[in-house]
Amino acid sequence: MRSKISSFIMIPSFLSVVIFIFYVFLVSYNHISYLVHPITIFFFIIITILLCVLESINHLIFIRKLQFLSKEERKKIFEENEGNYFYRLYRFMFFDSKKIYHDDVKKIDHGFDGIIELDNKLPMWWIHLFYLTIVFSAIYFFSYLLIDFSNPYKEYDIAYKNQLKEIEIFEKNTPQVTIENASFRENLINKGKILFEENCATCHNSDGSGNIGPNLTDDYWINAKEKDLFKNIFYIIWNGSDNNPTMRAFGQSGEIKGNDIEKISSYVYFINKKFKKSLKGKAPQGRKITEWSKI
Ligand code: HEC
């Protein structure tokens, strides 16, 4: 007797479902790469082709066998195998195949209202979907209870760690700017402003006009370590102030990376050039450096 659905439809569909499930559920665990590998897909195709060959051999054997069966048996088999695969698949999924050929459907008599109800069997797709939901819920129930699979907190942890690793790799591969190659760049000003507000505004005020720390928008400087204004700003953010540990060494301690110090320095340089005359702030500290006040 032949199976209702041909194996060369059954097995690839089954494999597709398995691959789909793996892909959906395991992709966050990074185990997926070997499944969507070209070699896997190649095997998938080869298996399907082999199954097709097997199927046609089966068919030949089946035809040979038919010759040895009685007329009755042959008729029955022909009825069940009527139409092509897809028609049979359709019949199998949506109807109870026995119901079509044998008129022995149970009838339920309601009695009191005279209505007779046909006790049809549920279609195959419905029953299988129902079983699938049971299997699905069991898998999820136990995985939630016992293991980390599909646990959102664990998934978050893994994603978080992966991201940190990516950042680490990125930072290793992109060398940070140092005082030697740092320079004022206009396109960094906006990013520098954000970083300045996060890291420096508590002591220097968000516009740089000074608070605990000195006014950064005037021509007076306590610390003049470099010849160039931009480099001087970079130097102080990197090394901190020798006279006053309140201005700490953001760069040396690793608190702020070179690239970000370049951004902040660009912002400080920019506000020093721009607001010098107009902005009222903390009274000047240090000495006036006239070369730096030229615009
Ligand atoms: C905890 C308070 C504090 C924070 C935060 C702080 N500073 Fe300062 N900063 C100071 C003090 C105080 C001084 C004065 C140091 C001195 O007297 O030498 C100073 C000095 C400076 C100077 C030199 C000014 C001069 O006249 O020599 C610059 C430039 C500067 N800070 C920039 C920054 C930047 C940029 C940030 C953020 C990355 C920052 N500071 C964060 C307190 C702070």
Tab-separated table of N, CA and C in Angstrom, residues 34-171:
chain	number	residue	atom	x	y	z
A	34	TYR	N	25.826	27.452	10.509
A	34	TYR	CA	26.072	26.243	9.742
A	34	TYR	C	24.804	25.717	9.069
A	35	LEU	N	23.631	26.190	9.521
A	35	LEU	CA	22.386	25.696	8.940
A	35	LEU	C	22.052	26.371	7.616
A	36	VAL	N	22.393	27.633	7.500
A	36	VAL	CA	22.113	28.331	6.247
A	36	VAL	C	23.346	28.367	5.349
A	37	HIS	N	24.291	27.524	5.712
A	37	HIS	CA	25.508	27.401	4.916
A	37	HIS	C	25.161	26.829	3.541
A	38	PRO	N	25.866	27.264	2.481
A	38	PRO	CA	25.576	26.737	1.141
A	38	PRO	C	25.623	25.213	1.069
A	39	ILE	N	26.523	24.596	1.858
A	39	ILE	CA	26.634	23.133	1.821
A	39	ILE	C	25.342	22.494	2.318
A	40	THR	N	24.747	23.056	3.345
A	40	THR	CA	23.474	22.522	3.870
A	40	THR	C	22.404	22.592	2.798
A	41	ILE	N	22.356	23.719	2.127
A	41	ILE	CA	21.335	23.907	1.093
A	41	ILE	C	21.577	22.934	-0.059
A	42	PHE	N	22.855	22.723	-0.380
A	42	PHE	CA	23.232	21.777	-1.425
A	42	PHE	C	22.736	20.373	-1.068
A	43	PHE	N	22.985	19.934	0.172
A	43	PHE	CA	22.517	18.627	0.631
A	43	PHE	C	21.006	18.522	0.565
A	44	PHE	N	20.382	19.566	0.932
A	44	PHE	CA	18.926	19.641	0.907
A	44	PHE	C	18.405	19.340	-0.508
A	45	ILE	N	19.028	19.974	-1.485
A	45	ILE	CA	18.609	19.777	-2.877
A	45	ILE	C	18.902	18.352	-3.332
A	46	ILE	N	20.113	17.852	-2.973
A	46	ILE	CA	20.500	16.493	-3.364
A	46	ILE	C	19.509	15.478	-2.793
A	47	ILE	N	19.170	15.642	-1.526
A	47	ILE	CA	18.244	14.710	-0.880
A	47	ILE	C	16.904	14.715	-1.610
A	48	THR	N	16.452	15.890	-1.967
A	48	THR	CA	15.175	15.990	-2.677
A	48	THR	C	15.230	15.253	-4.015
A	49	ILE	N	16.331	15.436	-4.738
A	49	ILE	CA	16.471	14.761	-6.041
A	49	ILE	C	16.473	13.243	-5.853
A	50	LEU	N	17.245	12.772	-4.860
A	50	LEU	CA	17.303	11.340	-4.593
A	50	LEU	C	15.919	10.793	-4.241
A	51	LEU	N	15.174	11.563	-3.485
A	51	LEU	CA	13.825	11.135	-3.097
A	51	LEU	C	12.920	11.013	-4.316
A	52	CYS	N	13.096	11.939	-5.259
A	52	CYS	CA	12.302	11.875	-6.493
A	52	CYS	C	12.591	10.583	-7.238
A	53	VAL	N	13.893	10.227	-7.305
A	53	VAL	CA	14.289	8.995	-7.998
A	53	VAL	C	13.662	7.796	-7.299
A	54	LEU	N	13.788	7.787	-5.972
A	54	LEU	CA	13.238	6.706	-5.169
A	54	LEU	C	11.745	6.556	-5.417
A	55	GLU	N	11.100	7.693	-5.512
A	55	GLU	CA	9.658	7.708	-5.697
A	55	GLU	C	9.265	7.051	-7.025
A	56	SER	N	10.023	7.365	-8.083
A	56	SER	CA	9.646	6.795	-9.387
A	56	SER	C	9.919	5.290	-9.414
A	57	ILE	N	10.979	4.840	-8.693
A	57	ILE	CA	11.230	3.398	-8.595
A	57	ILE	C	10.063	2.729	-7.874
A	58	ASN	N	9.652	3.361	-6.777
A	58	ASN	CA	8.507	2.882	-6.002
A	58	ASN	C	7.279	2.716	-6.875
A	59	HIS	N	7.095	3.697	-7.730
A	59	HIS	CA	5.933	3.711	-8.598
A	59	HIS	C	5.958	2.498	-9.530
A	60	LEU	N	7.138	2.219	-10.091
A	60	LEU	CA	7.280	1.065	-10.999
A	60	LEU	C	6.950	-0.230	-10.266
A	61	ILE	N	7.502	-0.349	-9.041
A	61	ILE	CA	7.244	-1.550	-8.247
A	61	ILE	C	5.742	-1.696	-7.989
A	62	PHE	N	5.130	-0.562	-7.689
A	62	PHE	CA	3.701	-0.549	-7.391
A	62	PHE	C	2.890	-1.061	-8.588
A	63	ILE	N	3.264	-0.599	-9.770
A	63	ILE	CA	2.543	-1.026	-10.972
A	63	ILE	C	2.707	-2.528	-11.207
A	64	ARG	N	3.921	-3.043	-10.948
A	64	ARG	CA	4.173	-4.491	-11.063
A	64	ARG	C	3.271	-5.252	-10.096
A	65	LYS	N	3.201	-4.742	-8.889
A	65	LYS	CA	2.440	-5.415	-7.832
A	65	LYS	C	0.968	-5.512	-8.182
A	66	LEU	N	0.450	-4.455	-8.808
A	66	LEU	CA	-0.980	-4.382	-9.117
A	66	LEU	C	-1.438	-5.609	-9.886
A	67	GLN	N	-0.545	-6.145	-10.709
A	67	GLN	CA	-0.922	-7.260	-11.564
A	67	GLN	C	-1.277	-8.503	-10.751
A	68	PHE	N	-0.757	-8.572	-9.529
A	68	PHE	CA	-0.998	-9.768	-8.728
A	68	PHE	C	-2.195	-9.628	-7.791
A	69	LEU	N	-2.873	-8.473	-7.838
A	69	LEU	CA	-3.989	-8.254	-6.928
A	69	LEU	C	-5.316	-8.628	-7.588
A	70	SER	N	-6.310	-8.853	-6.719
A	70	SER	CA	-7.639	-9.170	-7.254
A	70	SER	C	-8.294	-7.895	-7.805
A	71	LYS	N	-9.374	-8.056	-8.551
A	71	LYS	CA	-10.053	-6.918	-9.152
A	71	LYS	C	-10.550	-5.924	-8.103
A	72	GLU	N	-11.171	-6.502	-7.043
A	72	GLU	CA	-11.714	-5.693	-5.937
A	72	GLU	C	-10.637	-4.808	-5.321
A	73	GLU	N	-9.556	-5.452	-4.964
A	73	GLU	CA	-8.461	-4.731	-4.297
A	73	GLU	C	-7.903	-3.633	-5.204
A	74	ARG	N	-7.802	-3.993	-6.474
A	74	ARG	CA	-7.264	-3.018	-7.424
A	74	ARG	C	-8.155	-1.784	-7.515
A	75	LYS	N	-9.456	-2.025	-7.545
A	75	LYS	CA	-10.409	-0.919	-7.647
A	75	LYS	C	-10.269	0.027	-6.461
A	76	LYS	N	-10.166	-0.594	-5.271
A	76	LYS	CA	-10.053	0.194	-4.048
A	76	LYS	C	-8.797	1.079	-4.086
A	77	ILE	N	-7.703	0.450	-4.479
A	77	ILE	CA	-6.447	1.198	-4.526
A	77	ILE	C	-6.527	2.331	-5.541
A	78	PHE	N	-7.138	2.049	-6.684
A	78	PHE	CA	-7.257	3.108	-7.699
A	78	PHE	C	-8.072	4.283	-7.194
A	79	GLU	N	-9.147	3.948	-6.475
A	79	GLU	CA	-9.980	5.025	-5.926
A	79	GLU	C	-9.190	5.909	-4.976
A	80	GLU	N	-8.417	5.254	-4.128
A	80	GLU	CA	-7.665	6.013	-3.129
A	80	GLU	C	-6.529	6.816	-3.750
A	81	ASN	N	-6.053	6.372	-4.907
A	81	ASN	CA	-4.925	7.066	-5.522
A	81	ASN	C	-5.328	7.930	-6.706
A	82	GLU	N	-6.594	8.261	-6.714
A	82	GLU	CA	-7.091	9.053	-7.835
A	82	GLU	C	-6.475	10.461	-7.830
A	83	GLY	N	-6.237	10.989	-8.994
A	83	GLY	CA	-5.711	12.362	-9.098
A	83	GLY	C	-4.227	12.432	-8.808
A	84	ASN	N	-3.650	13.616	-8.963
A	84	ASN	CA	-2.216	13.751	-8.704
A	84	ASN	C	-1.945	13.982	-7.214
A	85	TYR	N	-0.674	14.147	-6.899
A	85	TYR	CA	-0.277	14.301	-5.487
A	85	TYR	C	-1.002	15.435	-4.803
A	86	PHE	N	-1.096	16.525	-5.542
A	86	PHE	CA	-1.609	17.720	-4.897
A	86	PHE	C	-3.099	17.599	-4.631
A	87	TYR	N	-3.758	16.933	-5.552
A	87	TYR	CA	-5.180	16.684	-5.318
A	87	TYR	C	-5.354	15.790	-4.098
A	88	ARG	N	-4.521	14.730	-4.012
A	88	ARG	CA	-4.640	13.800	-2.875
A	88	ARG	C	-4.278	14.476	-1.560
A	89	LEU	N	-3.245	15.353	-1.660
A	89	LEU	CA	-2.832	16.094	-0.466
A	89	LEU	C	-3.988	16.974	0.014
A	90	TYR	N	-4.603	17.627	-0.955
A	90	TYR	CA	-5.734	18.503	-0.655
A	90	TYR	C	-6.848	17.708	0.005
A	91	ARG	N	-7.173	16.544	-0.576
A	91	ARG	CA	-8.244	15.697	-0.055
A	91	ARG	C	-7.918	15.226	1.363
A	92	PHE	N	-6.626	14.883	1.519
A	92	PHE	CA	-6.179	14.373	2.809
A	92	PHE	C	-6.271	15.457	3.888
A	93	MET	N	-5.945	16.671	3.483
A	93	MET	CA	-5.913	17.747	4.465
A	93	MET	C	-7.318	18.245	4.828
A	94	PHE	N	-8.187	18.315	3.827
A	94	PHE	CA	-9.447	19.014	4.067
A	94	PHE	C	-10.657	18.106	4.269
A	95	PHE	N	-10.532	16.831	3.888
A	95	PHE	CA	-11.674	15.925	4.065
A	95	PHE	C	-11.202	14.656	4.732
A	96	ASP	N	-12.168	14.001	5.326
A	96	ASP	CA	-11.877	12.651	5.768
A	96	ASP	C	-12.036	11.775	4.527
A	97	SER	N	-10.958	11.193	4.042
A	97	SER	CA	-11.010	10.511	2.739
A	97	SER	C	-12.021	9.361	2.741
A	98	LYS	N	-12.179	8.718	3.907
A	98	LYS	CA	-13.115	7.580	3.966
A	98	LYS	C	-14.555	8.035	3.706
A	99	LYS	N	-14.843	9.251	4.195
A	99	LYS	CA	-16.204	9.751	4.120
A	99	LYS	C	-16.682	9.856	2.666
A	100	ILE	N	-15.743	10.225	1.797
A	100	ILE	CA	-16.108	10.416	0.396
A	100	ILE	C	-16.493	9.098	-0.261
A	101	TYR	N	-15.755	8.050	0.109
A	101	TYR	CA	-15.947	6.799	-0.629
A	101	TYR	C	-16.907	5.834	0.060
A	102	HIS	N	-17.021	5.966	1.375
A	102	HIS	CA	-17.923	5.049	2.077
A	102	HIS	C	-18.983	5.870	2.780
A	103	ASP	N	-20.186	5.555	2.502
A	103	ASP	CA	-21.268	6.382	3.021
A	103	ASP	C	-21.693	5.903	4.404
A	104	ASP	N	-20.726	5.832	5.313
A	104	ASP	CA	-21.079	5.301	6.628
A	104	ASP	C	-20.849	6.337	7.735
A	105	VAL	N	-21.113	7.624	7.403
A	105	VAL	CA	-20.940	8.669	8.383
A	105	VAL	C	-21.981	8.513	9.479
A	106	LYS	N	-21.518	8.667	10.730
A	106	LYS	CA	-22.448	8.524	11.858
A	106	LYS	C	-23.422	9.704	11.881
A	107	LYS	N	-24.667	9.411	12.235
A	107	LYS	CA	-25.649	10.488	12.349
A	107	LYS	C	-26.099	10.594	13.804
A	108	ILE	N	-26.119	11.828	14.307
A	108	ILE	CA	-26.550	12.030	15.693
A	108	ILE	C	-27.963	12.597	15.669
A	109	ASP	N	-28.884	11.898	16.287
A	109	ASP	CA	-30.272	12.352	16.325
A	109	ASP	C	-30.490	13.210	17.562
A	110	HIS	N	-30.790	14.486	17.341
A	110	HIS	CA	-31.026	15.352	18.490
A	110	HIS	C	-32.304	14.974	19.233
A	111	GLY	N	-33.212	14.353	18.544
A	111	GLY	CA	-34.429	13.870	19.198
A	111	GLY	C	-35.478	14.937	19.375
A	112	PHE	N	-35.214	15.849	20.278
A	112	PHE	CA	-36.276	16.806	20.638
A	112	PHE	C	-36.628	17.770	19.524
A	113	ASP	N	-35.708	18.124	18.650
A	113	ASP	CA	-36.050	19.067	17.585
A	113	ASP	C	-36.086	18.416	16.211
A	114	GLY	N	-35.862	17.124	16.166
A	114	GLY	CA	-35.946	16.424	14.887
A	114	GLY	C	-34.789	16.672	13.942
A	115	ILE	N	-33.772	17.392	14.395
A	115	ILE	CA	-32.624	17.649	13.518
A	115	ILE	C	-31.649	16.488	13.628
A	116	ILE	N	-31.179	16.054	12.483
A	116	ILE	CA	-30.170	14.996	12.496
A	116	ILE	C	-28.824	15.593	12.106
A	117	GLU	N	-27.857	15.410	12.960
A	117	GLU	CA	-26.544	16.034	12.741
A	117	GLU	C	-25.570	14.986	12.209
A	118	LEU	N	-24.827	15.358	11.176
A	118	LEU	CA	-23.804	14.445	10.664
A	118	LEU	C	-22.565	14.544	11.556
A	119	ASP	N	-22.102	13.402	12.017
A	119	ASP	CA	-20.916	13.424	12.877
A	119	ASP	C	-19.661	13.323	12.009
A	120	ASN	N	-19.392	14.413	11.296
A	120	ASN	CA	-18.218	14.411	10.412
A	120	ASN	C	-16.933	14.423	11.223
A	121	LYS	N	-15.936	13.797	10.670
A	121	LYS	CA	-14.630	13.882	11.330
A	121	LYS	C	-14.024	15.249	11.056
A	122	LEU	N	-13.188	15.693	11.977
A	122	LEU	CA	-12.520	16.970	11.755
A	122	LEU	C	-11.483	16.819	10.654
A	123	PRO	N	-11.308	17.865	9.851
A	123	PRO	CA	-10.297	17.753	8.784
A	123	PRO	C	-8.898	17.605	9.356
A	124	MET	N	-8.046	16.951	8.564
A	124	MET	CA	-6.698	16.618	8.993
A	124	MET	C	-5.897	17.855	9.423
A	125	TRP	N	-6.004	18.940	8.618
A	125	TRP	CA	-5.191	20.124	8.928
A	125	TRP	C	-5.543	20.672	10.297
A	126	TRP	N	-6.843	20.558	10.633
A	126	TRP	CA	-7.288	21.099	11.928
A	126	TRP	C	-6.714	20.270	13.072
A	127	ILE	N	-6.811	18.952	12.926
A	127	ILE	CA	-6.333	18.062	13.993
A	127	ILE	C	-4.834	18.235	14.185
A	128	HIS	N	-4.104	18.281	13.060
A	128	HIS	CA	-2.644	18.388	13.182
A	128	HIS	C	-2.231	19.734	13.760
A	129	LEU	N	-2.961	20.763	13.384
A	129	LEU	CA	-2.663	22.082	13.943
A	129	LEU	C	-2.889	22.064	15.450
A	130	PHE	N	-3.942	21.367	15.847
A	130	PHE	CA	-4.260	21.263	17.267
A	130	PHE	C	-3.131	20.548	18.016
A	131	TYR	N	-2.666	19.418	17.456
A	131	TYR	CA	-1.551	18.695	18.095
A	131	TYR	C	-0.322	19.587	18.168
A	132	LEU	N	-0.115	20.326	17.081
A	132	LEU	CA	1.069	21.194	17.021
A	132	LEU	C	1.039	22.229	18.147
A	133	THR	N	-0.148	22.787	18.407
A	133	THR	CA	-0.229	23.784	19.480
A	133	THR	C	0.077	23.148	20.832
A	134	ILE	N	-0.328	21.877	20.996
A	134	ILE	CA	-0.038	21.196	22.268
A	134	ILE	C	1.477	21.019	22.418
A	135	VAL	N	2.118	20.541	21.334
A	135	VAL	CA	3.567	20.336	21.376
A	135	VAL	C	4.269	21.674	21.640
A	136	PHE	N	3.811	22.683	20.930
A	136	PHE	CA	4.396	24.018	21.037
A	136	PHE	C	4.319	24.538	22.473
A	137	SER	N	3.126	24.411	23.057
A	137	SER	CA	2.957	24.938	24.415
A	137	SER	C	3.777	24.127	25.408
A	138	ALA	N	3.888	22.809	25.185
A	138	ALA	CA	4.686	21.987	26.100
A	138	ALA	C	6.146	22.420	26.047
A	139	ILE	N	6.652	22.636	24.819
A	139	ILE	CA	8.047	23.060	24.668
A	139	ILE	C	8.269	24.366	25.422
A	140	TYR	N	7.369	25.305	25.213
A	140	TYR	CA	7.562	26.603	25.850
A	140	TYR	C	7.375	26.534	27.361
A	141	PHE	N	6.395	25.735	27.786
A	141	PHE	CA	6.129	25.616	29.216
A	141	PHE	C	7.390	25.123	29.937
A	142	PHE	N	7.976	24.035	29.426
A	142	PHE	CA	9.131	23.472	30.125
A	142	PHE	C	10.376	24.323	29.939
A	143	SER	N	10.488	24.958	28.775
A	143	SER	CA	11.694	25.781	28.625
A	143	SER	C	11.633	27.015	29.506
A	144	TYR	N	10.438	27.555	29.698
A	144	TYR	CA	10.338	28.689	30.618
A	144	TYR	C	10.651	28.255	32.037
A	145	LEU	N	10.170	27.054	32.381
A	145	LEU	CA	10.360	26.579	33.749
A	145	LEU	C	11.801	26.182	34.029
A	146	LEU	N	12.394	25.456	33.086
A	146	LEU	CA	13.639	24.759	33.417
A	146	LEU	C	14.901	25.326	32.787
A	147	ILE	N	14.819	25.805	31.559
A	147	ILE	CA	16.065	26.229	30.904
A	147	ILE	C	15.975	27.664	30.401
A	148	ASP	N	17.081	28.103	29.821
A	148	ASP	CA	17.175	29.499	29.400
A	148	ASP	C	16.574	29.772	28.036
A	149	PHE	N	16.274	28.699	27.310
A	149	PHE	CA	15.740	28.863	25.965
A	149	PHE	C	14.498	29.745	26.005
A	150	SER	N	14.463	30.725	25.135
A	150	SER	CA	13.334	31.657	24.996
A	150	SER	C	13.128	32.527	26.229
A	151	ASN	N	14.152	32.590	27.083
A	151	ASN	CA	14.056	33.481	28.242
A	151	ASN	C	14.513	34.882	27.832
A	152	PRO	N	13.612	35.854	27.852
A	152	PRO	CA	13.977	37.177	27.323
A	152	PRO	C	15.136	37.831	28.074
A	153	TYR	N	15.252	37.569	29.382
A	153	TYR	CA	16.342	38.185	30.144
A	153	TYR	C	17.683	37.638	29.690
A	154	LYS	N	17.688	36.311	29.474
A	154	LYS	CA	18.920	35.665	29.014
A	154	LYS	C	19.273	36.176	27.612
A	155	GLU	N	18.243	36.261	26.757
A	155	GLU	CA	18.479	36.746	25.394
A	155	GLU	C	19.037	38.166	25.421
A	156	TYR	N	18.494	38.957	26.317
A	156	TYR	CA	18.981	40.333	26.451
A	156	TYR	C	20.446	40.336	26.860
A	157	ASP	N	20.753	39.489	27.869
A	157	ASP	CA	22.140	39.383	28.350
A	157	ASP	C	23.096	39.049	27.221
A	158	ILE	N	22.692	38.040	26.419
A	158	ILE	CA	23.558	37.601	25.326
A	158	ILE	C	23.742	38.719	24.313
A	159	ALA	N	22.624	39.368	23.952
A	159	ALA	CA	22.709	40.457	22.981
A	159	ALA	C	23.594	41.581	23.507
A	160	TYR	N	23.444	41.841	24.810
A	160	TYR	CA	24.230	42.910	25.440
A	160	TYR	C	25.719	42.587	25.390
A	161	LYS	N	26.046	41.340	25.739
A	161	LYS	CA	27.456	40.934	25.720
A	161	LYS	C	28.029	41.007	24.311
A	162	ASN	N	27.234	40.546	23.335
A	162	ASN	CA	27.690	40.601	21.944
A	162	ASN	C	27.988	42.034	21.526
A	163	GLN	N	27.117	42.920	21.960
A	163	GLN	CA	27.288	44.320	21.580
A	163	GLN	C	28.574	44.880	22.200
A	164	LEU	N	28.798	44.540	23.474
A	164	LEU	CA	30.018	45.010	24.128
A	164	LEU	C	31.247	44.492	23.396
A	165	LYS	N	31.162	43.215	22.966
A	165	LYS	CA	32.287	42.623	22.262
A	165	LYS	C	32.532	43.375	20.963
A	166	GLU	N	31.421	43.694	20.259
A	166	GLU	CA	31.558	44.427	19.001
A	166	GLU	C	32.205	45.792	19.225
A	167	ILE	N	31.788	46.450	20.309
A	167	ILE	CA	32.365	47.760	20.611
A	167	ILE	C	33.862	47.619	20.876
A	168	GLU	N	34.206	46.568	21.634
A	168	GLU	CA	35.620	46.331	21.963
A	168	GLU	C	36.434	46.132	20.683
A	169	ILE	N	35.897	45.297	19.784
A	169	ILE	CA	36.599	45.039	18.520
A	169	ILE	C	36.726	46.328	17.720
A	170	PHE	N	35.627	47.087	17.687
A	170	PHE	CA	35.643	48.342	16.938
A	170	PHE	C	36.718	49.279	17.489
A	171	GLU	N	36.782	49.364	18.815
A	171	GLU	CA	37.751	50.284	19.413
A	171	GLU	C	39.184	49.835	19.192
